[in-house]
Amino acid sequence: MLVVRQIQKRFGPTVALRDVSLDAAPGEILGFLGPNGAGKSTTFRIVAGLFRPDSGTAQLDGNDLSKQPCSSRAQIGYLPETTTLYPEMTPLGFLTYRARLWQLRGNTRRRAVASAIDRCGLSKTQRQRIGTLSKGYRQRVALAAAILHDPRLLLLDEPTNGLDPAQLEDWRALIRQLAHDRILILSSHVMGEVDRLCARVAVIAAGRIMAAGSRADVARAAGQRSGVVIEAQGNAAELAQRVRTARGVKAIDTTTTVDGWTRLDIDTDDDDRREAIVAALGSTSIREITRRRASLERAFASLVSGTADVRTDEDAA
């Protein structure tokens, strides 16, 4: 497990992080959402051992990352938003160089480089100069460098920024594959990316965690509700009593339409409960049934609205 607790960080008079806490487990992708300047990159750099927090702790499998920086970094792969590559080198040469920096030797180094090239789809371009590669392939080289040493924790900061639609699907598949056997945190401000890839989400704004948990948990924290809306014929109280017997129903609000039908606005859990609700209503005449799904995008907008941007390390530099 990665366990971050009450991290605080200042840059001069600017408070960049305020009591940031989050958890991430192997086999899952944690989406780290926030607007530009919210503190995502600062958090990543603290976890990666590049910055020391002013207070708070970050632990990987029970080991404090700030107290054991050298051994901890060997367990962490970090793909920053902007990666420095050497355009005159080939992917093969660059990755071999990076493997030497990790003190990988002999057959171990050759296997690590070959595995990273294979996993990141660089076999056909491994001997081509990096400066001639497309944006997508340069990102693949940077990712291959981040996973060379087979890290336990992988931090990806805006990894799909600037990629075209054709490249995006390949990247999503690659990210899912990498998450199978490691802890993976994906930083982004693109809702669709997080919605497709991440089962759990943490939203940060103005240096604070505004909500964390499943996408449904985050939606609820922002006042978003999943449910079903039905227009049916019959007495409102009787219809509501029947609906309450359906599985997953949380609350019901009833109103009468101008032409005398009963409108039931039903809060449910996150599963699609339309079939169960229709079954509970029996032979009741229904003219409309609509599923109301909580939106991560609307939840995000609600959670970050009114928060002032906080300058992060990039802005303070």
PDB file of C-alpha atoms in Angstrom:
ATOM      1  CA  MET A   1       0.000   0.000   0.000  1.00  0.00           C
ATOM      2  CA  LEU A   2       0.926   3.613  -0.530  1.00  0.00           C
ATOM      3  CA  VAL A   3      -0.318   5.636   2.437  1.00  0.00           C
ATOM      4  CA  VAL A   4       0.022   9.434   2.388  1.00  0.00           C
ATOM      5  CA  ARG A   5      -1.014  11.248   5.546  1.00  0.00           C
ATOM      6  CA  GLN A   6      -1.442  14.974   6.180  1.00  0.00           C
ATOM      7  CA  ILE A   7       1.277  16.199   3.832  1.00  0.00           C
ATOM      8  CA  GLN A   8       1.900  19.931   3.957  1.00  0.00           C
ATOM      9  CA  LYS A   9       4.244  21.898   1.711  1.00  0.00           C
ATOM     10  CA  ARG A  10       5.068  25.583   1.390  1.00  0.00           C
ATOM     11  CA  PHE A  11       7.065  27.491  -1.182  1.00  0.00           C
ATOM     12  CA  GLY A  12       7.940  30.682   0.645  1.00  0.00           C
ATOM     13  CA  PRO A  13       4.657  32.312   1.672  1.00  0.00           C
ATOM     14  CA  THR A  14       2.624  30.086  -0.664  1.00  0.00           C
ATOM     15  CA  VAL A  15       0.938  27.011   0.806  1.00  0.00           C
ATOM     16  CA  ALA A  16       1.014  24.431  -1.992  1.00  0.00           C
ATOM     17  CA  LEU A  17      -0.363  21.417  -0.082  1.00  0.00           C
ATOM     18  CA  ARG A  18      -2.658  21.429   2.938  1.00  0.00           C
ATOM     19  CA  ASP A  19      -3.041  18.167   4.892  1.00  0.00           C
ATOM     20  CA  VAL A  20      -3.072  15.976   1.782  1.00  0.00           C
ATOM     21  CA  SER A  21      -3.941  12.334   2.531  1.00  0.00           C
ATOM     22  CA  LEU A  22      -4.585   9.480   0.093  1.00  0.00           C
ATOM     23  CA  ASP A  23      -4.215   5.705  -0.231  1.00  0.00           C
ATOM     24  CA  ALA A  24      -3.483   3.471  -3.212  1.00  0.00           C
ATOM     25  CA  ALA A  25      -3.311  -0.321  -3.467  1.00  0.00           C
ATOM     26  CA  PRO A  26      -1.725  -2.733  -5.976  1.00  0.00           C
ATOM     27  CA  GLY A  27      -3.799  -3.733  -8.977  1.00  0.00           C
ATOM     28  CA  GLU A  28      -5.836  -0.538  -9.117  1.00  0.00           C
ATOM     29  CA  ILE A  29      -5.456   2.769 -10.903  1.00  0.00           C
ATOM     30  CA  LEU A  30      -6.022   5.758  -8.647  1.00  0.00           C
ATOM     31  CA  GLY A  31      -7.051   8.851 -10.583  1.00  0.00           C
ATOM     32  CA  PHE A  32      -5.572  12.041  -9.133  1.00  0.00           C
ATOM     33  CA  LEU A  33      -7.770  14.830 -10.462  1.00  0.00           C
ATOM     34  CA  GLY A  34      -7.325  18.549 -10.183  1.00  0.00           C
ATOM     35  CA  PRO A  35      -7.187  21.778 -12.167  1.00  0.00           C
ATOM     36  CA  ASN A  36      -3.853  23.237 -13.225  1.00  0.00           C
ATOM     37  CA  GLY A  37      -1.964  24.532 -10.196  1.00  0.00           C
ATOM     38  CA  ALA A  38      -3.955  22.435  -7.712  1.00  0.00           C
ATOM     39  CA  GLY A  39      -0.933  20.595  -6.260  1.00  0.00           C
ATOM     40  CA  LYS A  40      -0.888  17.351  -8.247  1.00  0.00           C
ATOM     41  CA  SER A  41       2.726  17.607  -9.407  1.00  0.00           C
ATOM     42  CA  THR A  42       3.909  18.790  -5.989  1.00  0.00           C
ATOM     43  CA  THR A  43       2.314  15.736  -4.380  1.00  0.00           C
ATOM     44  CA  PHE A  44       3.943  13.447  -6.932  1.00  0.00           C
ATOM     45  CA  ARG A  45       7.367  14.994  -6.387  1.00  0.00           C
ATOM     46  CA  ILE A  46       7.089  14.513  -2.647  1.00  0.00           C
ATOM     47  CA  VAL A  47       6.051  10.864  -3.049  1.00  0.00           C
ATOM     48  CA  ALA A  48       8.856  10.345  -5.605  1.00  0.00           C
ATOM     49  CA  GLY A  49      11.401  11.716  -3.123  1.00  0.00           C
ATOM     50  CA  LEU A  50      12.258  14.862  -5.089  1.00  0.00           C
ATOM     51  CA  PHE A  51      10.827  17.204  -2.438  1.00  0.00           C
ATOM     52  CA  ARG A  52      10.635  16.794   1.319  1.00  0.00           C
ATOM     53  CA  PRO A  53       7.274  17.630   2.920  1.00  0.00           C
ATOM     54  CA  ASP A  54       7.179  20.281   5.619  1.00  0.00           C
ATOM     55  CA  SER A  55       5.078  17.870   7.661  1.00  0.00           C
ATOM     56  CA  GLY A  56       3.183  14.620   7.196  1.00  0.00           C
ATOM     57  CA  THR A  57       4.316  11.235   5.901  1.00  0.00           C
ATOM     58  CA  ALA A  58       4.295   9.116   2.759  1.00  0.00           C
ATOM     59  CA  GLN A  59       4.783   5.388   3.308  1.00  0.00           C
ATOM     60  CA  LEU A  60       5.176   2.590   0.786  1.00  0.00           C
ATOM     61  CA  ASP A  61       4.547  -0.852   2.264  1.00  0.00           C
ATOM     62  CA  GLY A  62       5.145   0.616   5.724  1.00  0.00           C
ATOM     63  CA  ASN A  63       8.461   2.317   4.864  1.00  0.00           C
ATOM     64  CA  ASP A  64       8.669   6.095   5.268  1.00  0.00           C
ATOM     65  CA  LEU A  65       9.746   7.437   1.865  1.00  0.00           C
ATOM     66  CA  SER A  66      11.409  10.572   3.259  1.00  0.00           C
ATOM     67  CA  LYS A  67      13.461   8.676   5.868  1.00  0.00           C
ATOM     68  CA  GLN A  68      14.767   6.082   3.398  1.00  0.00           C
ATOM     69  CA  PRO A  69      15.008   8.120   0.177  1.00  0.00           C
ATOM     70  CA  CYS A  70      17.577   6.029  -1.713  1.00  0.00           C
ATOM     71  CA  SER A  71      16.045   2.609  -1.105  1.00  0.00           C
ATOM     72  CA  SER A  72      12.553   4.058  -1.578  1.00  0.00           C
ATOM     73  CA  ARG A  73      13.315   5.565  -4.982  1.00  0.00           C
ATOM     74  CA  ALA A  74      14.304   2.125  -6.215  1.00  0.00           C
ATOM     75  CA  GLN A  75      10.644   1.131  -5.697  1.00  0.00           C
ATOM     76  CA  ILE A  76       9.196   4.132  -7.531  1.00  0.00           C
ATOM     77  CA  GLY A  77       8.802   4.910 -11.229  1.00  0.00           C
ATOM     78  CA  TYR A  78       7.944   8.520 -12.028  1.00  0.00           C
ATOM     79  CA  LEU A  79       6.800   9.879 -15.382  1.00  0.00           C
ATOM     80  CA  PRO A  80       6.629  13.677 -14.987  1.00  0.00           C
ATOM     81  CA  GLU A  81       4.443  15.849 -17.187  1.00  0.00           C
ATOM     82  CA  THR A  82       7.541  17.172 -18.962  1.00  0.00           C
ATOM     83  CA  THR A  83      10.310  14.610 -19.451  1.00  0.00           C
ATOM     84  CA  THR A  84      13.869  15.364 -20.512  1.00  0.00           C
ATOM     85  CA  LEU A  85      15.013  13.051 -23.278  1.00  0.00           C
ATOM     86  CA  TYR A  86      18.201  13.177 -25.338  1.00  0.00           C
ATOM     87  CA  PRO A  87      17.107  13.691 -28.973  1.00  0.00           C
ATOM     88  CA  GLU A  88      20.412  12.481 -30.441  1.00  0.00           C
ATOM     89  CA  MET A  89      20.144   9.107 -28.652  1.00  0.00           C
ATOM     90  CA  THR A  90      18.094   6.093 -29.704  1.00  0.00           C
ATOM     91  CA  PRO A  91      15.502   4.555 -27.368  1.00  0.00           C
ATOM     92  CA  LEU A  92      17.795   1.533 -26.972  1.00  0.00           C
ATOM     93  CA  GLY A  93      20.786   3.707 -26.099  1.00  0.00           C
ATOM     94  CA  PHE A  94      18.806   5.949 -23.756  1.00  0.00           C
ATOM     95  CA  LEU A  95      17.244   3.040 -21.872  1.00  0.00           C
ATOM     96  CA  THR A  96      20.597   1.273 -21.573  1.00  0.00           C
ATOM     97  CA  TYR A  97      22.042   4.476 -20.128  1.00  0.00           C
ATOM     98  CA  ARG A  98      19.148   4.781 -17.663  1.00  0.00           C
ATOM     99  CA  ALA A  99      19.546   1.128 -16.655  1.00  0.00           C
ATOM    100  CA  ARG A 100      23.190   1.814 -15.819  1.00  0.00           C
ATOM    101  CA  LEU A 101      22.082   4.694 -13.594  1.00  0.00           C
ATOM    102  CA  TRP A 102      19.924   2.160 -11.744  1.00  0.00           C
ATOM    103  CA  GLN A 103      23.082   0.040 -11.422  1.00  0.00           C
ATOM    104  CA  LEU A 104      21.597  -2.806 -13.430  1.00  0.00           C
ATOM    105  CA  ARG A 105      24.391  -4.939 -14.865  1.00  0.00           C
ATOM    106  CA  GLY A 106      25.018  -7.653 -17.438  1.00  0.00           C
ATOM    107  CA  ASN A 107      22.107  -9.905 -18.323  1.00  0.00           C
ATOM    108  CA  THR A 108      19.874  -8.208 -15.742  1.00  0.00           C
ATOM    109  CA  ARG A 109      20.307  -4.886 -17.539  1.00  0.00           C
ATOM    110  CA  ARG A 110      19.768  -6.388 -20.994  1.00  0.00           C
ATOM    111  CA  ARG A 111      16.593  -8.167 -19.843  1.00  0.00           C
ATOM    112  CA  ALA A 112      15.255  -4.999 -18.189  1.00  0.00           C
ATOM    113  CA  VAL A 113      15.846  -2.909 -21.318  1.00  0.00           C
ATOM    114  CA  ALA A 114      14.340  -5.562 -23.608  1.00  0.00           C
ATOM    115  CA  SER A 115      11.284  -5.920 -21.358  1.00  0.00           C
ATOM    116  CA  ALA A 116      10.671  -2.150 -21.206  1.00  0.00           C
ATOM    117  CA  ILE A 117      11.024  -1.857 -24.982  1.00  0.00           C
ATOM    118  CA  ASP A 118       8.592  -4.719 -25.515  1.00  0.00           C
ATOM    119  CA  ARG A 119       5.990  -3.527 -22.969  1.00  0.00           C
ATOM    120  CA  CYS A 120       6.007   0.022 -24.334  1.00  0.00           C
ATOM    121  CA  GLY A 121       5.822  -0.994 -28.014  1.00  0.00           C
ATOM    122  CA  LEU A 122       9.230   0.380 -29.017  1.00  0.00           C
ATOM    123  CA  SER A 123      10.629  -2.641 -30.861  1.00  0.00           C
ATOM    124  CA  LYS A 124      10.351  -1.080 -34.332  1.00  0.00           C
ATOM    125  CA  THR A 125      11.765   2.297 -33.289  1.00  0.00           C
ATOM    126  CA  GLN A 126      14.425   1.281 -30.734  1.00  0.00           C
ATOM    127  CA  ARG A 127      17.308   2.216 -33.075  1.00  0.00           C
ATOM    128  CA  GLN A 128      15.761   5.433 -34.409  1.00  0.00           C
ATOM    129  CA  ARG A 129      16.906   8.788 -33.026  1.00  0.00           C
ATOM    130  CA  ILE A 130      14.540  10.032 -30.318  1.00  0.00           C
ATOM    131  CA  GLY A 131      14.450  13.484 -31.902  1.00  0.00           C
ATOM    132  CA  THR A 132      12.769  12.038 -35.006  1.00  0.00           C
ATOM    133  CA  LEU A 133      10.028  10.212 -33.091  1.00  0.00           C
ATOM    134  CA  SER A 134       6.434  11.418 -32.764  1.00  0.00           C
ATOM    135  CA  LYS A 135       5.097  12.852 -29.509  1.00  0.00           C
ATOM    136  CA  GLY A 136       3.415   9.529 -28.739  1.00  0.00           C
ATOM    137  CA  TYR A 137       6.578   7.516 -29.201  1.00  0.00           C
ATOM    138  CA  ARG A 138       8.661   9.965 -27.176  1.00  0.00           C
ATOM    139  CA  GLN A 139       6.136   9.458 -24.372  1.00  0.00           C
ATOM    140  CA  ARG A 140       6.600   5.711 -24.746  1.00  0.00           C
ATOM    141  CA  VAL A 141      10.368   6.120 -24.338  1.00  0.00           C
ATOM    142  CA  ALA A 142       9.814   8.183 -21.173  1.00  0.00           C
ATOM    143  CA  LEU A 143       7.430   5.559 -19.789  1.00  0.00           C
ATOM    144  CA  ALA A 144       9.859   2.749 -20.621  1.00  0.00           C
ATOM    145  CA  ALA A 145      12.516   4.627 -18.616  1.00  0.00           C
ATOM    146  CA  ALA A 146      10.092   4.897 -15.672  1.00  0.00           C
ATOM    147  CA  ILE A 147       9.424   1.133 -15.545  1.00  0.00           C
ATOM    148  CA  LEU A 148      12.981  -0.105 -16.312  1.00  0.00           C
ATOM    149  CA  HIS A 149      13.740  -1.065 -12.724  1.00  0.00           C
ATOM    150  CA  ASP A 150      10.353  -2.780 -12.250  1.00  0.00           C
ATOM    151  CA  PRO A 151       9.045  -0.307  -9.644  1.00  0.00           C
ATOM    152  CA  ARG A 152       6.441  -1.201  -7.070  1.00  0.00           C
ATOM    153  CA  LEU A 153       4.789   2.231  -7.411  1.00  0.00           C
ATOM    154  CA  LEU A 154       4.258   4.052 -10.719  1.00  0.00           C
ATOM    155  CA  LEU A 155       3.377   7.767 -10.807  1.00  0.00           C
ATOM    156  CA  LEU A 156       2.101   9.068 -14.158  1.00  0.00           C
ATOM    157  CA  ASP A 157       1.693  12.850 -14.335  1.00  0.00           C
ATOM    158  CA  GLU A 158      -0.565  13.849 -17.264  1.00  0.00           C
ATOM    159  CA  PRO A 159       0.801  10.941 -19.372  1.00  0.00           C
ATOM    160  CA  THR A 160      -1.617  11.378 -22.309  1.00  0.00           C
ATOM    161  CA  ASN A 161      -1.296  15.154 -22.624  1.00  0.00           C
ATOM    162  CA  GLY A 162      -0.898  16.088 -26.293  1.00  0.00           C
ATOM    163  CA  LEU A 163      -1.566  12.639 -27.731  1.00  0.00           C
ATOM    164  CA  ASP A 164      -3.917  12.230 -30.685  1.00  0.00           C
ATOM    165  CA  PRO A 165      -7.061  10.043 -30.461  1.00  0.00           C
ATOM    166  CA  ALA A 166      -5.405   7.098 -32.216  1.00  0.00           C
ATOM    167  CA  GLN A 167      -2.547   7.106 -29.707  1.00  0.00           C
ATOM    168  CA  LEU A 168      -4.847   7.486 -26.693  1.00  0.00           C
ATOM    169  CA  GLU A 169      -6.449   4.038 -26.926  1.00  0.00           C
ATOM    170  CA  ASP A 170      -3.054   2.333 -27.130  1.00  0.00           C
ATOM    171  CA  TRP A 171      -1.929   4.286 -24.063  1.00  0.00           C
ATOM    172  CA  ARG A 172      -5.023   3.361 -22.093  1.00  0.00           C
ATOM    173  CA  ALA A 173      -4.430  -0.315 -22.822  1.00  0.00           C
ATOM    174  CA  LEU A 174      -0.788   0.023 -21.779  1.00  0.00           C
ATOM    175  CA  ILE A 175      -1.683   1.811 -18.526  1.00  0.00           C
ATOM    176  CA  ARG A 176      -4.232  -0.898 -17.647  1.00  0.00           C
ATOM    177  CA  GLN A 177      -1.595  -3.572 -18.283  1.00  0.00           C
ATOM    178  CA  LEU A 178       0.992  -1.850 -16.094  1.00  0.00           C
ATOM    179  CA  ALA A 179      -1.504  -1.579 -13.219  1.00  0.00           C
ATOM    180  CA  HIS A 180      -1.987  -5.340 -12.959  1.00  0.00           C
ATOM    181  CA  ASP A 181       1.013  -5.937 -10.729  1.00  0.00           C
ATOM    182  CA  ARG A 182       1.830  -2.576  -9.169  1.00  0.00           C
ATOM    183  CA  ILE A 183       0.387   0.535  -7.501  1.00  0.00           C
ATOM    184  CA  LEU A 184      -0.398   3.106 -10.186  1.00  0.00           C
ATOM    185  CA  ILE A 185      -1.495   6.718  -9.719  1.00  0.00           C
ATOM    186  CA  LEU A 186      -2.603   8.652 -12.783  1.00  0.00           C
ATOM    187  CA  SER A 187      -2.682  12.438 -12.551  1.00  0.00           C
ATOM    188  CA  SER A 188      -4.977  14.265 -14.943  1.00  0.00           C
ATOM    189  CA  HIS A 189      -7.414  17.120 -15.363  1.00  0.00           C
ATOM    190  CA  VAL A 190      -9.260  15.254 -18.172  1.00  0.00           C
ATOM    191  CA  MET A 191     -12.457  13.710 -16.801  1.00  0.00           C
ATOM    192  CA  GLY A 192     -12.961  11.237 -19.639  1.00  0.00           C
ATOM    193  CA  GLU A 193      -9.496   9.771 -19.131  1.00  0.00           C
ATOM    194  CA  VAL A 194     -10.060   9.140 -15.441  1.00  0.00           C
ATOM    195  CA  ASP A 195     -13.610   7.867 -16.019  1.00  0.00           C
ATOM    196  CA  ARG A 196     -12.326   5.217 -18.455  1.00  0.00           C
ATOM    197  CA  LEU A 197      -9.324   4.065 -16.460  1.00  0.00           C
ATOM    198  CA  CYS A 198      -9.824   4.610 -12.744  1.00  0.00           C
ATOM    199  CA  ALA A 199     -12.048   2.803 -10.257  1.00  0.00           C
ATOM    200  CA  ARG A 200     -10.987   5.176  -7.456  1.00  0.00           C
ATOM    201  CA  VAL A 201     -10.444   8.923  -7.580  1.00  0.00           C
ATOM    202  CA  ALA A 202      -8.976  11.669  -5.401  1.00  0.00           C
ATOM    203  CA  VAL A 203      -9.868  15.270  -6.268  1.00  0.00           C
ATOM    204  CA  ILE A 204      -7.439  18.009  -5.244  1.00  0.00           C
ATOM    205  CA  ALA A 205      -8.006  21.766  -5.504  1.00  0.00           C
ATOM    206  CA  ALA A 206      -6.160  24.672  -3.899  1.00  0.00           C
ATOM    207  CA  GLY A 207      -3.777  22.154  -2.328  1.00  0.00           C
ATOM    208  CA  ARG A 208      -6.548  20.269  -0.494  1.00  0.00           C
ATOM    209  CA  ILE A 209      -8.133  16.869  -1.091  1.00  0.00           C
ATOM    210  CA  MET A 210     -11.773  17.739  -1.722  1.00  0.00           C
ATOM    211  CA  ALA A 211     -13.063  14.152  -2.036  1.00  0.00           C
ATOM    212  CA  ALA A 212     -11.657  10.634  -2.416  1.00  0.00           C
ATOM    213  CA  GLY A 213     -13.004   7.129  -2.974  1.00  0.00           C
ATOM    214  CA  SER A 214     -14.919   5.423  -5.747  1.00  0.00           C
ATOM    215  CA  ARG A 215     -16.309   7.581  -8.537  1.00  0.00           C
ATOM    216  CA  ALA A 216     -19.689   7.216  -6.860  1.00  0.00           C
ATOM    217  CA  ASP A 217     -18.244   8.360  -3.513  1.00  0.00           C
ATOM    218  CA  VAL A 218     -16.786  11.463  -5.173  1.00  0.00           C
ATOM    219  CA  ALA A 219     -20.064  12.170  -6.943  1.00  0.00           C
ATOM    220  CA  ARG A 220     -21.973  11.917  -3.666  1.00  0.00           C
ATOM    221  CA  ALA A 221     -19.486  14.232  -1.941  1.00  0.00           C
ATOM    222  CA  ALA A 222     -20.362  16.811  -4.596  1.00  0.00           C
ATOM    223  CA  GLY A 223     -24.101  16.287  -4.152  1.00  0.00           C
ATOM    224  CA  GLN A 224     -24.475  14.157  -7.285  1.00  0.00           C
ATOM    225  CA  ARG A 225     -26.987  11.280  -7.012  1.00  0.00           C
ATOM    226  CA  SER A 226     -27.611   8.129  -9.026  1.00  0.00           C
ATOM    227  CA  GLY A 227     -31.223   7.146  -9.529  1.00  0.00           C
ATOM    228  CA  VAL A 228     -34.266   6.563 -11.703  1.00  0.00           C
ATOM    229  CA  VAL A 229     -37.022   8.922 -12.798  1.00  0.00           C
ATOM    230  CA  ILE A 230     -40.415   7.378 -13.605  1.00  0.00           C
ATOM    231  CA  GLU A 231     -43.771   8.785 -14.662  1.00  0.00           C
ATOM    232  CA  ALA A 232     -46.513   6.317 -13.721  1.00  0.00           C
ATOM    233  CA  GLN A 233     -50.288   6.314 -13.323  1.00  0.00           C
ATOM    234  CA  GLY A 234     -51.702   5.923  -9.817  1.00  0.00           C
ATOM    235  CA  ASN A 235     -51.723   7.279  -6.294  1.00  0.00           C
ATOM    236  CA  ALA A 236     -48.358   8.795  -5.364  1.00  0.00           C
ATOM    237  CA  ALA A 237     -48.207   7.310  -1.862  1.00  0.00           C
ATOM    238  CA  GLU A 238     -49.113   3.820  -3.061  1.00  0.00           C
ATOM    239  CA  LEU A 239     -46.588   3.947  -5.919  1.00  0.00           C
ATOM    240  CA  ALA A 240     -43.848   5.144  -3.582  1.00  0.00           C
ATOM    241  CA  GLN A 241     -44.627   2.326  -1.133  1.00  0.00           C
ATOM    242  CA  ARG A 242     -44.220  -0.252  -3.895  1.00  0.00           C
ATOM    243  CA  VAL A 243     -40.982   1.279  -5.180  1.00  0.00           C
ATOM    244  CA  ARG A 244     -39.437   1.175  -1.683  1.00  0.00           C
ATOM    245  CA  THR A 245     -39.510  -2.639  -1.844  1.00  0.00           C
ATOM    246  CA  ALA A 246     -37.111  -2.645  -4.812  1.00  0.00           C
ATOM    247  CA  ARG A 247     -33.463  -3.396  -4.145  1.00  0.00           C
ATOM    248  CA  GLY A 248     -31.069  -0.440  -4.028  1.00  0.00           C
ATOM    249  CA  VAL A 249     -33.691   2.264  -3.474  1.00  0.00           C
ATOM    250  CA  LYS A 250     -32.474   5.004  -1.099  1.00  0.00           C
ATOM    251  CA  ALA A 251     -35.098   7.755  -1.235  1.00  0.00           C
ATOM    252  CA  ILE A 252     -38.155   8.809  -3.246  1.00  0.00           C
ATOM    253  CA  ASP A 253     -39.579  12.208  -4.106  1.00  0.00           C
ATOM    254  CA  THR A 254     -43.004  12.374  -5.772  1.00  0.00           C
ATOM    255  CA  THR A 255     -44.748  15.131  -7.729  1.00  0.00           C
ATOM    256  CA  THR A 256     -47.840  15.274  -9.932  1.00  0.00           C
ATOM    257  CA  THR A 257     -47.546  16.333 -13.577  1.00  0.00           C
ATOM    258  CA  VAL A 258     -49.963  18.817 -15.159  1.00  0.00           C
ATOM    259  CA  ASP A 259     -51.902  15.959 -16.794  1.00  0.00           C
ATOM    260  CA  GLY A 260     -52.267  13.959 -13.564  1.00  0.00           C
ATOM    261  CA  TRP A 261     -49.481  11.378 -13.800  1.00  0.00           C
ATOM    262  CA  THR A 262     -47.188  10.730 -10.817  1.00  0.00           C
ATOM    263  CA  ARG A 263     -43.526  11.515 -11.262  1.00  0.00           C
ATOM    264  CA  LEU A 264     -41.204   9.545  -8.967  1.00  0.00           C
ATOM    265  CA  ASP A 265     -37.663  10.828  -8.591  1.00  0.00           C
ATOM    266  CA  ILE A 266     -35.869   7.857  -6.984  1.00  0.00           C
ATOM    267  CA  ASP A 267     -32.391   7.872  -5.464  1.00  0.00           C
ATOM    268  CA  THR A 268     -30.659   4.496  -5.775  1.00  0.00           C
ATOM    269  CA  ASP A 269     -27.247   2.929  -5.312  1.00  0.00           C
ATOM    270  CA  ASP A 270     -24.903   3.026  -8.290  1.00  0.00           C
ATOM    271  CA  ASP A 271     -26.303  -0.003 -10.114  1.00  0.00           C
ATOM    272  CA  ASP A 272     -28.999   0.260 -12.763  1.00  0.00           C
ATOM    273  CA  ARG A 273     -32.200  -0.450 -10.778  1.00  0.00           C
ATOM    274  CA  ARG A 274     -34.788   0.243 -13.503  1.00  0.00           C
ATOM    275  CA  GLU A 275     -35.744  -3.398 -13.973  1.00  0.00           C
ATOM    276  CA  ALA A 276     -36.190  -3.980 -10.230  1.00  0.00           C
ATOM    277  CA  ILE A 277     -38.302  -0.830  -9.858  1.00  0.00           C
ATOM    278  CA  VAL A 278     -40.544  -1.718 -12.803  1.00  0.00           C
ATOM    279  CA  ALA A 279     -41.036  -5.192 -11.301  1.00  0.00           C
ATOM    280  CA  ALA A 280     -41.999  -3.635  -7.961  1.00  0.00           C
ATOM    281  CA  LEU A 281     -44.621  -1.484  -9.692  1.00  0.00           C
ATOM    282  CA  GLY A 282     -46.240  -4.578 -11.195  1.00  0.00           C
ATOM    283  CA  SER A 283     -49.002  -3.828 -13.714  1.00  0.00           C
ATOM    284  CA  THR A 284     -48.868  -0.066 -13.147  1.00  0.00           C
ATOM    285  CA  SER A 285     -48.976   1.962 -16.367  1.00  0.00           C
ATOM    286  CA  ILE A 286     -45.603   3.642 -17.027  1.00  0.00           C
ATOM    287  CA  ARG A 287     -45.068   6.178 -19.776  1.00  0.00           C
ATOM    288  CA  GLU A 288     -41.481   7.188 -19.050  1.00  0.00           C
ATOM    289  CA  ILE A 289     -38.475   5.713 -17.238  1.00  0.00           C
ATOM    290  CA  THR A 290     -35.028   7.301 -17.232  1.00  0.00           C
ATOM    291  CA  ARG A 291     -31.825   6.388 -15.454  1.00  0.00           C
ATOM    292  CA  ARG A 292     -30.136   9.307 -13.688  1.00  0.00           C
ATOM    293  CA  ARG A 293     -26.399   8.731 -13.457  1.00  0.00           C
ATOM    294  CA  ALA A 294     -23.992  10.723 -11.309  1.00  0.00           C
ATOM    295  CA  SER A 295     -21.458  12.534 -13.478  1.00  0.00           C
ATOM    296  CA  LEU A 296     -17.797  12.672 -12.468  1.00  0.00           C
ATOM    297  CA  GLU A 297     -17.353  15.739 -14.645  1.00  0.00           C
ATOM    298  CA  ARG A 298     -20.164  17.639 -12.904  1.00  0.00           C
ATOM    299  CA  ALA A 299     -18.931  16.438  -9.517  1.00  0.00           C
ATOM    300  CA  PHE A 300     -15.419  17.675 -10.297  1.00  0.00           C
ATOM    301  CA  ALA A 301     -16.704  21.062 -11.424  1.00  0.00           C
ATOM    302  CA  SER A 302     -18.760  21.368  -8.238  1.00  0.00           C
ATOM    303  CA  LEU A 303     -15.891  20.367  -5.950  1.00  0.00           C
ATOM    304  CA  VAL A 304     -13.326  22.755  -7.426  1.00  0.00           C
ATOM    305  CA  SER A 305     -15.603  25.734  -8.064  1.00  0.00           C
ATOM    306  CA  GLY A 306     -14.687  28.711  -5.949  1.00  0.00           C
ATOM    307  CA  THR A 307     -11.246  27.385  -5.036  1.00  0.00           C
ATOM    308  CA  ALA A 308      -8.361  29.724  -5.715  1.00  0.00           C
ATOM    309  CA  ASP A 309      -5.421  28.363  -7.685  1.00  0.00           C
ATOM    310  CA  VAL A 310      -2.363  27.628  -5.585  1.00  0.00           C
ATOM    311  CA  ARG A 311       1.067  28.082  -7.134  1.00  0.00           C
ATOM    312  CA  THR A 312       2.933  24.803  -7.219  1.00  0.00           C
ATOM    313  CA  ASP A 313       6.635  24.078  -7.529  1.00  0.00           C
ATOM    314  CA  GLU A 314       6.640  24.788 -11.291  1.00  0.00           C
ATOM    315  CA  ASP A 315       5.078  28.217 -10.711  1.00  0.00           C
ATOM    316  CA  ALA A 316       7.335  29.057  -7.806  1.00  0.00           C
ATOM    317  CA  ALA A 317      10.516  28.130  -9.653  1.00  0.00           C
TER     318      ALA A 317
END
